[in-house]
PDB file of C-alpha atoms and ligand atoms in Angstrom:
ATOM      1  CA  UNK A   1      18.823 -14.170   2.325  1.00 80.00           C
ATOM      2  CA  UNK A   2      16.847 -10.988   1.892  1.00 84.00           C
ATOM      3  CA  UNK A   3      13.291 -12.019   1.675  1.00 90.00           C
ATOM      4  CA  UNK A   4      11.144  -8.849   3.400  1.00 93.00           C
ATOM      5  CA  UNK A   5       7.204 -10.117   3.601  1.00 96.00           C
ATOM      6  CA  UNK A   6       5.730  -7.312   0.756  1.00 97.00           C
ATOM      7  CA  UNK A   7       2.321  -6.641   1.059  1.00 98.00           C
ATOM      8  CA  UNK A   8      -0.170  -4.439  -0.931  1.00 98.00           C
ATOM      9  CA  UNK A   9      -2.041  -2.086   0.948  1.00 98.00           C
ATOM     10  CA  UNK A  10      -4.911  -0.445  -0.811  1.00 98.00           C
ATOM     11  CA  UNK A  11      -8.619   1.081  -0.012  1.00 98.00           C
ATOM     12  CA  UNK A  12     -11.074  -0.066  -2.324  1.00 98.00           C
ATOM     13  CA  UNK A  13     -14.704   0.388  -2.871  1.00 98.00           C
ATOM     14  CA  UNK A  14     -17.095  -2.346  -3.211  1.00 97.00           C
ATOM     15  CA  UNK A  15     -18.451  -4.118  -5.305  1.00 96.00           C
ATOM     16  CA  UNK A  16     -16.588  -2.100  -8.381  1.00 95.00           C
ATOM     17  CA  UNK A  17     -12.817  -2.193  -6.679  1.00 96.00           C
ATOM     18  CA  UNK A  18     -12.535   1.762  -7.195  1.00 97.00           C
ATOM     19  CA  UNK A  19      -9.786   3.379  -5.701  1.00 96.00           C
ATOM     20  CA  UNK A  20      -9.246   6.873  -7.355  1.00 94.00           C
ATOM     21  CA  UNK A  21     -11.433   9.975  -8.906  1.00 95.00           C
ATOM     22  CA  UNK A  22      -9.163  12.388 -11.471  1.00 93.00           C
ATOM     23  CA  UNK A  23      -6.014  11.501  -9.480  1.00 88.00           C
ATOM     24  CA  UNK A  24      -6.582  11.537  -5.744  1.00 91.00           C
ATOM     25  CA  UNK A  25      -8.715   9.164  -3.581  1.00 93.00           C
ATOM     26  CA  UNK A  26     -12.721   9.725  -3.703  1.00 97.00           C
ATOM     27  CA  UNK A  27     -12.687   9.922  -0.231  1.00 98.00           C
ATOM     28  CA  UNK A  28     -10.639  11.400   3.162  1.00 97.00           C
ATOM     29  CA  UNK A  29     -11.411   9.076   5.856  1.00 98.00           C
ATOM     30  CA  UNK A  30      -9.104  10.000   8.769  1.00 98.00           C
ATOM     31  CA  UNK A  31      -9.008   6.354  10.632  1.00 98.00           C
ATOM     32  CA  UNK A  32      -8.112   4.778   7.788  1.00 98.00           C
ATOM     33  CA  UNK A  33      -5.505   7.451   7.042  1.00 97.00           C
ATOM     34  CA  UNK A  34      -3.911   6.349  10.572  1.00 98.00           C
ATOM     35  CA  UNK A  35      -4.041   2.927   9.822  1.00 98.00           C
ATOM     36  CA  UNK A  36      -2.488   3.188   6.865  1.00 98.00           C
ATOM     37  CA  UNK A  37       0.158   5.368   8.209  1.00 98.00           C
ATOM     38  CA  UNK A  38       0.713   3.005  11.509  1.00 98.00           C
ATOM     39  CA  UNK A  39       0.675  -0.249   9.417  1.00 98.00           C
ATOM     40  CA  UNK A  40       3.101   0.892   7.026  1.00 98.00           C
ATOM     41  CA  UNK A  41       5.459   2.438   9.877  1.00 98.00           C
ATOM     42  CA  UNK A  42       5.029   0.066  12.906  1.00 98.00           C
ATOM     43  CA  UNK A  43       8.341  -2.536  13.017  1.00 96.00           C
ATOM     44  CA  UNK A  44       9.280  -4.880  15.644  1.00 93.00           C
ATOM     45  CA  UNK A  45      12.797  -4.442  16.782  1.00 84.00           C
ATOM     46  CA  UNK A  46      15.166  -1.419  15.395  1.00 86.00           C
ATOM     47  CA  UNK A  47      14.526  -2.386  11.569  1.00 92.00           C
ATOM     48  CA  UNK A  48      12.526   0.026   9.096  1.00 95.00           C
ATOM     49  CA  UNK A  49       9.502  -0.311   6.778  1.00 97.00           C
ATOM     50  CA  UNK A  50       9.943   0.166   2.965  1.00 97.00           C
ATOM     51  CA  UNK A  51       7.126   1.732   0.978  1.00 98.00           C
ATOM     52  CA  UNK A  52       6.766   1.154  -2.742  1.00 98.00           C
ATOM     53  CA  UNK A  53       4.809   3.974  -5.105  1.00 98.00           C
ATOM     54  CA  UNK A  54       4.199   4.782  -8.973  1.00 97.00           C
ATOM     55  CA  UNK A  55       5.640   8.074  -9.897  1.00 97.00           C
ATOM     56  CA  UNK A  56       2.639   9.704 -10.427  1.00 94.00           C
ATOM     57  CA  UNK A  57       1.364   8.700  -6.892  1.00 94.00           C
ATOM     58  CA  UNK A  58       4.433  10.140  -5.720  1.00 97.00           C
ATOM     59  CA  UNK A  59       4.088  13.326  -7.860  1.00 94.00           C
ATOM     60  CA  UNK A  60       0.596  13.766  -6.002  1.00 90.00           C
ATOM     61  CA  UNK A  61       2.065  13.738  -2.429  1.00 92.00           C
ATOM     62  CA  UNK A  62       2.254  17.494  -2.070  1.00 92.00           C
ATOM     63  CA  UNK A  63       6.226  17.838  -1.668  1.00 94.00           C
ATOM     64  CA  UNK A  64       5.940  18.997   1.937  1.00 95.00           C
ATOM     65  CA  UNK A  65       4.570  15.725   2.992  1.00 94.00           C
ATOM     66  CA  UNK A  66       7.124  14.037   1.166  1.00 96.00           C
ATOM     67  CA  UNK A  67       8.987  11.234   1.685  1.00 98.00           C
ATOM     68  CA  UNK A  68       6.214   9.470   3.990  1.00 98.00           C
ATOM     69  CA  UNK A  69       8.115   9.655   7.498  1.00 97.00           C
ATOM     70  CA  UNK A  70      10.096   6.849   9.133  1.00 97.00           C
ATOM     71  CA  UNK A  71      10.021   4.609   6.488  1.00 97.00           C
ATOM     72  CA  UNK A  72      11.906   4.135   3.168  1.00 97.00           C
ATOM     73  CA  UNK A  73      10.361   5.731   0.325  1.00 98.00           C
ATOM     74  CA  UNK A  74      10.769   3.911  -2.801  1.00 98.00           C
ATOM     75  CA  UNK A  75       9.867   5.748  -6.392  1.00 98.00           C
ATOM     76  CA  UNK A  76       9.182   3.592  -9.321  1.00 98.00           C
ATOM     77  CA  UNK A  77       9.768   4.984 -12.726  1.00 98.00           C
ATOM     78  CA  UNK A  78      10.574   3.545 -16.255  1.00 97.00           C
ATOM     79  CA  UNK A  79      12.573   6.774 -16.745  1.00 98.00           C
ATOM     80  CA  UNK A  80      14.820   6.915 -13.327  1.00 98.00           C
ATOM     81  CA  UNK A  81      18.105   5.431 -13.305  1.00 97.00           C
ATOM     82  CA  UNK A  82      18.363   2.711 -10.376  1.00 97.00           C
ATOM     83  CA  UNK A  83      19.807   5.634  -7.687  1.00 96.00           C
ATOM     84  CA  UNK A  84      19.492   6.148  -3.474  1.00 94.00           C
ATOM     85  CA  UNK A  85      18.050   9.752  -4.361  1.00 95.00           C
ATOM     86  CA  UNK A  86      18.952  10.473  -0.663  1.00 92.00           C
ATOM     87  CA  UNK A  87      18.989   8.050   3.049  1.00 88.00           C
ATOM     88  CA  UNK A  88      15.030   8.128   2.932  1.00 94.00           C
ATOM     89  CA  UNK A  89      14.379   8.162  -1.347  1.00 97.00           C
ATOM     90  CA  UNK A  90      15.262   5.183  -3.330  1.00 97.00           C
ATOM     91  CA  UNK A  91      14.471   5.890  -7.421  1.00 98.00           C
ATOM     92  CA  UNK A  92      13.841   2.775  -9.061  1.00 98.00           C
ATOM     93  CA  UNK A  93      12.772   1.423 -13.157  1.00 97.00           C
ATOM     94  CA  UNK A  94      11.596  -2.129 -12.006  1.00 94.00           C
ATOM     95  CA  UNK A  95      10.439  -3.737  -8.899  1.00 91.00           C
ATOM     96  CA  UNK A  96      13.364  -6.287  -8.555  1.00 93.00           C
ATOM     97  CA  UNK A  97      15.927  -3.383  -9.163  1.00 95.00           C
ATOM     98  CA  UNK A  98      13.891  -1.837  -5.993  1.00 94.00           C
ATOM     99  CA  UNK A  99      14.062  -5.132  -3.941  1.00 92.00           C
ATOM    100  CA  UNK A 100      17.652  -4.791  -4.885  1.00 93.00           C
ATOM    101  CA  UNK A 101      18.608  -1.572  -3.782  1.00 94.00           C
ATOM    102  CA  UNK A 102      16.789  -2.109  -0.454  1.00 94.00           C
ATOM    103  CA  UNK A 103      18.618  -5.396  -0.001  1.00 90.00           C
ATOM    104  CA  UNK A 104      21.821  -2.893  -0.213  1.00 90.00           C
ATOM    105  CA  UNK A 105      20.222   0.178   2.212  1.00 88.00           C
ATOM    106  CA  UNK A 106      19.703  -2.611   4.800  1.00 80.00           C
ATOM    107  CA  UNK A 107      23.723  -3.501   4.784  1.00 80.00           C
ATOM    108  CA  UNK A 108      24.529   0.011   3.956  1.00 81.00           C
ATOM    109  CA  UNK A 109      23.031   1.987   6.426  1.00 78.00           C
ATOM    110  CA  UNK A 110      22.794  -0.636   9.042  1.00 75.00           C
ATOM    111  CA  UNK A 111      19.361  -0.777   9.414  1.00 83.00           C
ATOM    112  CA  UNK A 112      17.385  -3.900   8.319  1.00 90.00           C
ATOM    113  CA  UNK A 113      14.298  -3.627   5.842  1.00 94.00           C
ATOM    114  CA  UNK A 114      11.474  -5.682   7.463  1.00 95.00           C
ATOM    115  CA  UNK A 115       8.567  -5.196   5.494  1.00 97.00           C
ATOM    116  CA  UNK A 116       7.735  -3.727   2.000  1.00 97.00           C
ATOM    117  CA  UNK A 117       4.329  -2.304   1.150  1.00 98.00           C
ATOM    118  CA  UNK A 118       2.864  -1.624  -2.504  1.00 98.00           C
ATOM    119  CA  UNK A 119       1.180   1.560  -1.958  1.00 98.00           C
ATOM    120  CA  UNK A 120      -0.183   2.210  -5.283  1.00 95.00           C
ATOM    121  CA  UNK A 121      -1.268   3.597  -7.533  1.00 93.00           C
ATOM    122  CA  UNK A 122      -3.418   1.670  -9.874  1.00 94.00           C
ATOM    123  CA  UNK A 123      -1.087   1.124 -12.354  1.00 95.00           C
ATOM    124  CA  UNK A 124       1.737  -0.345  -9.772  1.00 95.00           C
ATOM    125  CA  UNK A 125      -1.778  -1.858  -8.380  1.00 96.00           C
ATOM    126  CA  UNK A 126      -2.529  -4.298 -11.403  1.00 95.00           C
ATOM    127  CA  UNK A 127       1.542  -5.083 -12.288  1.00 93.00           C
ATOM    128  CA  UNK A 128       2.625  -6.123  -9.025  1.00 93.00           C
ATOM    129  CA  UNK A 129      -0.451  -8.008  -7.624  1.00 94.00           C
ATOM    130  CA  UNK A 130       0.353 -10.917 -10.045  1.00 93.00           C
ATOM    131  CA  UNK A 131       4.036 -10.688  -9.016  1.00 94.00           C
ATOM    132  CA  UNK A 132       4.987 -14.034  -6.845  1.00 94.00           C
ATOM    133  CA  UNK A 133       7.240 -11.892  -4.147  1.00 94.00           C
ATOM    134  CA  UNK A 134       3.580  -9.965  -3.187  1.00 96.00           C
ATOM    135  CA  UNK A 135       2.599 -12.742  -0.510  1.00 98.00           C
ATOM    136  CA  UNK A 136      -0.016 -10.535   1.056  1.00 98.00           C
ATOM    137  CA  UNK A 137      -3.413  -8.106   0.344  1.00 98.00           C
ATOM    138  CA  UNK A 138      -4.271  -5.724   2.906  1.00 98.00           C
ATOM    139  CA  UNK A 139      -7.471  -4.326   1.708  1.00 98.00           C
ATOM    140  CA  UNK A 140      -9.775  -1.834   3.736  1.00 98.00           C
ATOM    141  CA  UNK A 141     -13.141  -2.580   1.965  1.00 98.00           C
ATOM    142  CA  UNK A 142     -15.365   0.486   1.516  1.00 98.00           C
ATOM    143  CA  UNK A 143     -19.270   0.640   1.573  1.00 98.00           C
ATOM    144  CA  UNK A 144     -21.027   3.879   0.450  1.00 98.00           C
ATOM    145  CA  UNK A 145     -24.260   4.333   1.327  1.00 98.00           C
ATOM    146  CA  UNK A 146     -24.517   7.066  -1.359  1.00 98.00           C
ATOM    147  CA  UNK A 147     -23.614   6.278  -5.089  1.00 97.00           C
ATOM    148  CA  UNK A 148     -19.545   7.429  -5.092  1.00 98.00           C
ATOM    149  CA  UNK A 149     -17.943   8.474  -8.611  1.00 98.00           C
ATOM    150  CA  UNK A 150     -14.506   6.243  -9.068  1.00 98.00           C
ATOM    151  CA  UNK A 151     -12.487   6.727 -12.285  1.00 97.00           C
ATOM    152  CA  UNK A 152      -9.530   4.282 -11.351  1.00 95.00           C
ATOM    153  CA  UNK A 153      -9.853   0.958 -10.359  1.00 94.00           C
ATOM    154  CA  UNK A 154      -8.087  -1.983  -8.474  1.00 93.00           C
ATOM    155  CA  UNK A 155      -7.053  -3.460 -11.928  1.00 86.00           C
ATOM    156  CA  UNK A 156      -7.448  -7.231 -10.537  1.00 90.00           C
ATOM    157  CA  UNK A 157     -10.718  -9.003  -9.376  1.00 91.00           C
ATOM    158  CA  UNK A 158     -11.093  -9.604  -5.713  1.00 94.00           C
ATOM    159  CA  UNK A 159     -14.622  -8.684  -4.803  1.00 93.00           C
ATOM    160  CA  UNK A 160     -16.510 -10.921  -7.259  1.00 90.00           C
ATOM    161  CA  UNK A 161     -14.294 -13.605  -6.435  1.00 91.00           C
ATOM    162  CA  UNK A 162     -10.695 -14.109  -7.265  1.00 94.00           C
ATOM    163  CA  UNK A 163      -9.347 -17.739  -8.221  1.00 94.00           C
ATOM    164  CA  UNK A 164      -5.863 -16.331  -6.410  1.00 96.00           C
ATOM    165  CA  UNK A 165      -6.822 -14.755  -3.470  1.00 97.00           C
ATOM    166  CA  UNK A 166      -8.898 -15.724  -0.838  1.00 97.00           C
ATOM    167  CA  UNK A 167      -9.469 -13.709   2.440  1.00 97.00           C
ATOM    168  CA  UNK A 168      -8.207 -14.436   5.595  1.00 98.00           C
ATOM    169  CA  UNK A 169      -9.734 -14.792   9.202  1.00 98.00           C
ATOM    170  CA  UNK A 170     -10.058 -11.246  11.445  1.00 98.00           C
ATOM    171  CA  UNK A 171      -7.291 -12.968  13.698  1.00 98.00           C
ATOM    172  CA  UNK A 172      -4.874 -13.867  11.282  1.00 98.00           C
ATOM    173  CA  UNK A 173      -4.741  -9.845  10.517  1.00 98.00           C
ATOM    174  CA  UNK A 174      -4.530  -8.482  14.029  1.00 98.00           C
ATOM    175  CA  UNK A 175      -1.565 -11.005  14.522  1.00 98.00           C
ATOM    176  CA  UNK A 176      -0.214  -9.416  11.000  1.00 98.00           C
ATOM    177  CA  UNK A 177      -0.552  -6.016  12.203  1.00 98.00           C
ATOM    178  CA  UNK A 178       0.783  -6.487  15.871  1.00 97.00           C
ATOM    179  CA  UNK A 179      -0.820  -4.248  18.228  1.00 96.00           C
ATOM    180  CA  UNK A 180      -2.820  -1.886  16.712  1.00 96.00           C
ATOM    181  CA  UNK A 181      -6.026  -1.877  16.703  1.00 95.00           C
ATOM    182  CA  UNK A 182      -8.796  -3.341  14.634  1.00 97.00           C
ATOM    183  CA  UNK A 183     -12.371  -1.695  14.403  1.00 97.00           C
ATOM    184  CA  UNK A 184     -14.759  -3.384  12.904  1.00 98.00           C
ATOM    185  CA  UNK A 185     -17.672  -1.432  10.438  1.00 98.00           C
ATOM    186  CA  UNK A 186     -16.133   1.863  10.928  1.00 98.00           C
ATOM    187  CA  UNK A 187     -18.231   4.800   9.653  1.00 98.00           C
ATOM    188  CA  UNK A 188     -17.393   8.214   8.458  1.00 98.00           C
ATOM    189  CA  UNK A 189     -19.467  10.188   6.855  1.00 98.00           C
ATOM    190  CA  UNK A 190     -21.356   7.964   3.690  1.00 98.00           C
ATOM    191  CA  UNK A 191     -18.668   5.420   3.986  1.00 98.00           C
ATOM    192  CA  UNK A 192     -18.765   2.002   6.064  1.00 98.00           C
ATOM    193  CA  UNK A 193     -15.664   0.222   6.101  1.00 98.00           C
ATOM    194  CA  UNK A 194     -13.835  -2.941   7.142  1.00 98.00           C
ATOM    195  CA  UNK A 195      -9.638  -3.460   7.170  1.00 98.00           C
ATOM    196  CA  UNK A 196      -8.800  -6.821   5.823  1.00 98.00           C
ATOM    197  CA  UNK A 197      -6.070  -9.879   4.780  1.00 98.00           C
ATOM    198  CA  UNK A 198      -6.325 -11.390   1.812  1.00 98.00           C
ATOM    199  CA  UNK A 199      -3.560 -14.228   1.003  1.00 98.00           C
ATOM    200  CA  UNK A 200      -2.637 -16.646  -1.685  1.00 97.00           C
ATOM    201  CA  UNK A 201      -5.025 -19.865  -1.905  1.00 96.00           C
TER     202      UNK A 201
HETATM  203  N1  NDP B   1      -7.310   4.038  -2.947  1.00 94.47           N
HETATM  204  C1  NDP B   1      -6.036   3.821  -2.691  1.00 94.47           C
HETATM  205  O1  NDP B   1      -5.670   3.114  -1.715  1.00 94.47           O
HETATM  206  C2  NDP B   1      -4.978   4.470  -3.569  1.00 94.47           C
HETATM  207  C3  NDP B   1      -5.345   5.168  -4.701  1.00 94.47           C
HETATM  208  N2  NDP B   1      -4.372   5.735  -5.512  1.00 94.47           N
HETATM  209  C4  NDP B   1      -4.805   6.431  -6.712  1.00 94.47           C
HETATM  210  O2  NDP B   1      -4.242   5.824  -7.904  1.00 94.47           O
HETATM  211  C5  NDP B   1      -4.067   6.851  -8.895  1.00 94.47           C
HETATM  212  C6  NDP B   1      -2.615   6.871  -9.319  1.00 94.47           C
HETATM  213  O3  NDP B   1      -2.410   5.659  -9.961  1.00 94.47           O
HETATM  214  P1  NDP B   1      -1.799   5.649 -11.447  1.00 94.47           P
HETATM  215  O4  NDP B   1      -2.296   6.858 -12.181  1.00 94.47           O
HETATM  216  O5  NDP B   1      -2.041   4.303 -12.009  1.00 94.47           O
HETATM  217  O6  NDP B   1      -0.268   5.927 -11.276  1.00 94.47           O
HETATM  218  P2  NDP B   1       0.828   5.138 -10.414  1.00 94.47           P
HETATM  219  O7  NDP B   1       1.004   5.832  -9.105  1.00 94.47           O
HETATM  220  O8  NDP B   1       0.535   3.670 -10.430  1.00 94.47           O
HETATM  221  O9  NDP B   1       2.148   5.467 -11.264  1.00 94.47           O
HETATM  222  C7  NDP B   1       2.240   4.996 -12.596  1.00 94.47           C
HETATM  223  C8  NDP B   1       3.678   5.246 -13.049  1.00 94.47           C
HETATM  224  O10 NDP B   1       4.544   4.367 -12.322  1.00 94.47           O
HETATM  225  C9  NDP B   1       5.623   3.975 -13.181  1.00 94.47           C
HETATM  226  N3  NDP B   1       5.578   2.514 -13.355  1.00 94.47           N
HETATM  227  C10 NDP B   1       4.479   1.732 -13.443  1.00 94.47           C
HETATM  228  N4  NDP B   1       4.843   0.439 -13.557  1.00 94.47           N
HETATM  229  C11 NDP B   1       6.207   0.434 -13.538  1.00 94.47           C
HETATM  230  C12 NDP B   1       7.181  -0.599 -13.636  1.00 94.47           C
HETATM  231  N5  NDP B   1       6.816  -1.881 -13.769  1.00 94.47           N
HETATM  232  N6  NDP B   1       8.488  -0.255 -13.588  1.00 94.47           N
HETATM  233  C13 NDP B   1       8.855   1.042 -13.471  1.00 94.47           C
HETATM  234  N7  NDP B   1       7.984   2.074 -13.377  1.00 94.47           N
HETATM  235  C14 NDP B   1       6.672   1.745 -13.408  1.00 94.47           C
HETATM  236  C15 NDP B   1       5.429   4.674 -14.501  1.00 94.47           C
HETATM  237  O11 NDP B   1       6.163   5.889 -14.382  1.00 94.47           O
HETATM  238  P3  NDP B   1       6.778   6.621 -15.693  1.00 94.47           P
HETATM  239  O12 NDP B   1       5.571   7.078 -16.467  1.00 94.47           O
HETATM  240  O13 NDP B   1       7.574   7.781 -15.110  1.00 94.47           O
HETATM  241  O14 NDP B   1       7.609   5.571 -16.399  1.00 94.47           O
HETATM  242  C16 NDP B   1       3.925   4.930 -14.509  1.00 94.47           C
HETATM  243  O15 NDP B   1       3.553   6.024 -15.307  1.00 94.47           O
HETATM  244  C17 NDP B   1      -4.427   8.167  -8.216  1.00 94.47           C
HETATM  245  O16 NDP B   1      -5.807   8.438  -8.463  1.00 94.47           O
HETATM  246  C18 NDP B   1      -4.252   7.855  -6.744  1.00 94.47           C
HETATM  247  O17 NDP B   1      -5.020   8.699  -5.913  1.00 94.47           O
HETATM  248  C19 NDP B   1      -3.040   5.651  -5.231  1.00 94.47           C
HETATM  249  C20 NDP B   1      -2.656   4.959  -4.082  1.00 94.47           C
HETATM  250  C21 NDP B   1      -3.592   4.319  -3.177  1.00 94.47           C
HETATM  251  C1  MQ1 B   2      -1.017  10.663  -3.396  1.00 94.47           C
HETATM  252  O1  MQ1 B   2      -0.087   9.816  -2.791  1.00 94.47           O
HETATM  253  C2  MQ1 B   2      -0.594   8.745  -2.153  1.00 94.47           C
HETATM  254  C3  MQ1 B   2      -1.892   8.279  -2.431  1.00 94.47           C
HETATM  255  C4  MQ1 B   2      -2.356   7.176  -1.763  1.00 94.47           C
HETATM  256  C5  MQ1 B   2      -1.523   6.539  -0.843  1.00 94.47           C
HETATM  257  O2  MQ1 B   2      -1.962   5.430  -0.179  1.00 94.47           O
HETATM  258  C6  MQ1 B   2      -2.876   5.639   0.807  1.00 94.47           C
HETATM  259  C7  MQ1 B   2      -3.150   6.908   1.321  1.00 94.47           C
HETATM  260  C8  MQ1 B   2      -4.103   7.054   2.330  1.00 94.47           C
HETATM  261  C9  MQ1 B   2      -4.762   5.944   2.845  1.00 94.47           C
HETATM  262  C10 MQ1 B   2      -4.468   4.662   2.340  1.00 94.47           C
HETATM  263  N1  MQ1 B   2      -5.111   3.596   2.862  1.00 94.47           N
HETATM  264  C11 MQ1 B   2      -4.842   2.371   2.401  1.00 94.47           C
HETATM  265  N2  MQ1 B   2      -5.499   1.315   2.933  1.00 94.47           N
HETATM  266  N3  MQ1 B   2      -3.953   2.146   1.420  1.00 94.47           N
HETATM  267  C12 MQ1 B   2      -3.293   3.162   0.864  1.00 94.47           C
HETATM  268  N4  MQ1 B   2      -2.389   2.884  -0.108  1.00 94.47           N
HETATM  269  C13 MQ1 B   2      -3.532   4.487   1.312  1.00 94.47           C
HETATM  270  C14 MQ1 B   2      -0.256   6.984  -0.552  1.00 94.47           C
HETATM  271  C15 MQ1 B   2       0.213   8.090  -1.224  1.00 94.47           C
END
C-alpha cells in the first residue's frame, strides 16, 4: 500500500525558527543549496522523489527554474482543481488529494514515488508538521554571528523544546540520507550551520 516516508525539509535560524525575509530566504548559502537539492533528488533504485510546495513558494521560483529537476513537483493550492498539470507538475487543494494523485503517477507512469518532501513555505510549514503522515524533520539549523532580520517563521516550536519532536543522532541522518555527505559547523559568510533529523518521540 502506498506509504512514501514524507519528510519536511526546512532551514531555520536559531533560536527564533526564522525562515523567510519579505518572501525569499534571508540568506544564499550555496552548500546548503546542494544539499537540499541532492537530498530531495537522490533515490535508491529507478523510483523518483516527490516535492511538496505552497503556491506562493512556487510563484517565487523564477519560472525558468521551474519545476525543480528530476523530481515530481507538487503545487498546493485551495484554488486548483486536483489535475497532473503536466508528467513533472501535479496541482493539488489538500495534502491527501496530493498523496493521492502521486499514488496514481507511480502506477501511471511506471515509475514509483519513494519519498515526499514538504518544502515549504511557512504556511504549508505550520499545517503539515502536525499532520501524522510527516514521520520526519530535516532541519539545517542556522547560527548568525551577526543579528539577521526574519519576517516568517517555522510556525511550530522546535528550538526551545518541542513535546513532539525530539532530534535524532548524527548517524541515524547519514543512514537517512545515503551517501552524501555530512559536514559538520559549516560556515559561509555570518552563518554557522548544522544539517539535522528530528523524529517523532
Ligand atoms: N527557509 C526555508 O527553508 C524556506 C523558506 N520559505 C519561505 O517561506 C515564505 C513562503 O511561505 P508562505 O508565504 O507561507 O507561502 P506558502 O509557500 O506556504 O504558500 C501558501 C499558500 O499555499 C496554499 N495552501 C496552504 N495550505 C494549504 C492547504 N492545506 N491546502 C491547499 N492549499 C494550501 C494556499 O494557496 P492559495 O492562496 O492559492 O489557496 C496558500 O496561500 C517565503 O518567504 C519563502 O522564501 C519557503 C521554503 C523554504
Ligand atoms: C522560492 O521557492 C523555494 C523556496 C525555498 C525552497 O526550499 C529550499 C530552497 C533552498 C534551500 C533549502 N534548504 C532547506 N534545508 N530546505 C529548503 N526547503 C530549501 C524551495 C523553493
Amino acid at each position: 500500500e502506498f506509504k512514501p516516508t514524507i519528510a519536511i525539509i526546512v532551514a531555520a535560524l536559531r533560536p527564533s525558527g526564522g525562515i523567510g525575509l519579505n518572501g525569499k530566504m534571508p540568506w544564499r548559502l550555496r552548500k546548503e543549496i546542494r544539499y537540499f537539492k541532492d537530498v530531495t533528488t537522490r533515490t535508491t533504485g529507478t523510483g523518483i522523489n516527490a516535492v511538496i510546495m505552497g503556491r506562493r513558494t512556487w510563484e517565487s521560483i523564477p519560472s525558468k527554474f521551474r519545476p525543480l529537476p528530476d523530481r515530481v513537483n507538487v503545487v498546493l493550492s485551495r484554488s486548483f482543481k486536483n489535475e497532473m498539470v503536466d508528467n513533472n507538475v501535479i496541482h493539488a487543494n489538500s495534502i491527501d488529494k496530493s498523496l493521492e494523485q502521486l499514488q496514481s503517477y507511480g502506477t501511471s507512469i511506471a515509475k514509483q514515488i519513494q519519498r515526499v518532501f514538504i518544502i515549504g513555505g511557512a504556511e504549508i510549514y505550520r499545517e503539515l508538521v502536525n499532520d501524522p503522515a510527516v514521520s520526519h524533520l530535516l532541519v539545517t539549523e542556522i547560527d548568525a554571528k551577526e543579528p539577521v532580520e526574519v519576517d516568517t517563521f517555522l510556525g511550530f516550536p522546535l528550538f526551545e523544546g518541542s513535546a513532539v519532536w525530539e532530534k535524532r543522532p548524527q548517524k541515524e541522518l547519514q543512514s537517512f540520507i545515503g551517501d552524501i555527505e555530512l559536514e559538520n559547523d559549516i560556515e559561509e559568510g555570518n552563518f554557522v550551520y548544522n544539517y539535522t533529523l528530528w523524529t517523532r518521540k
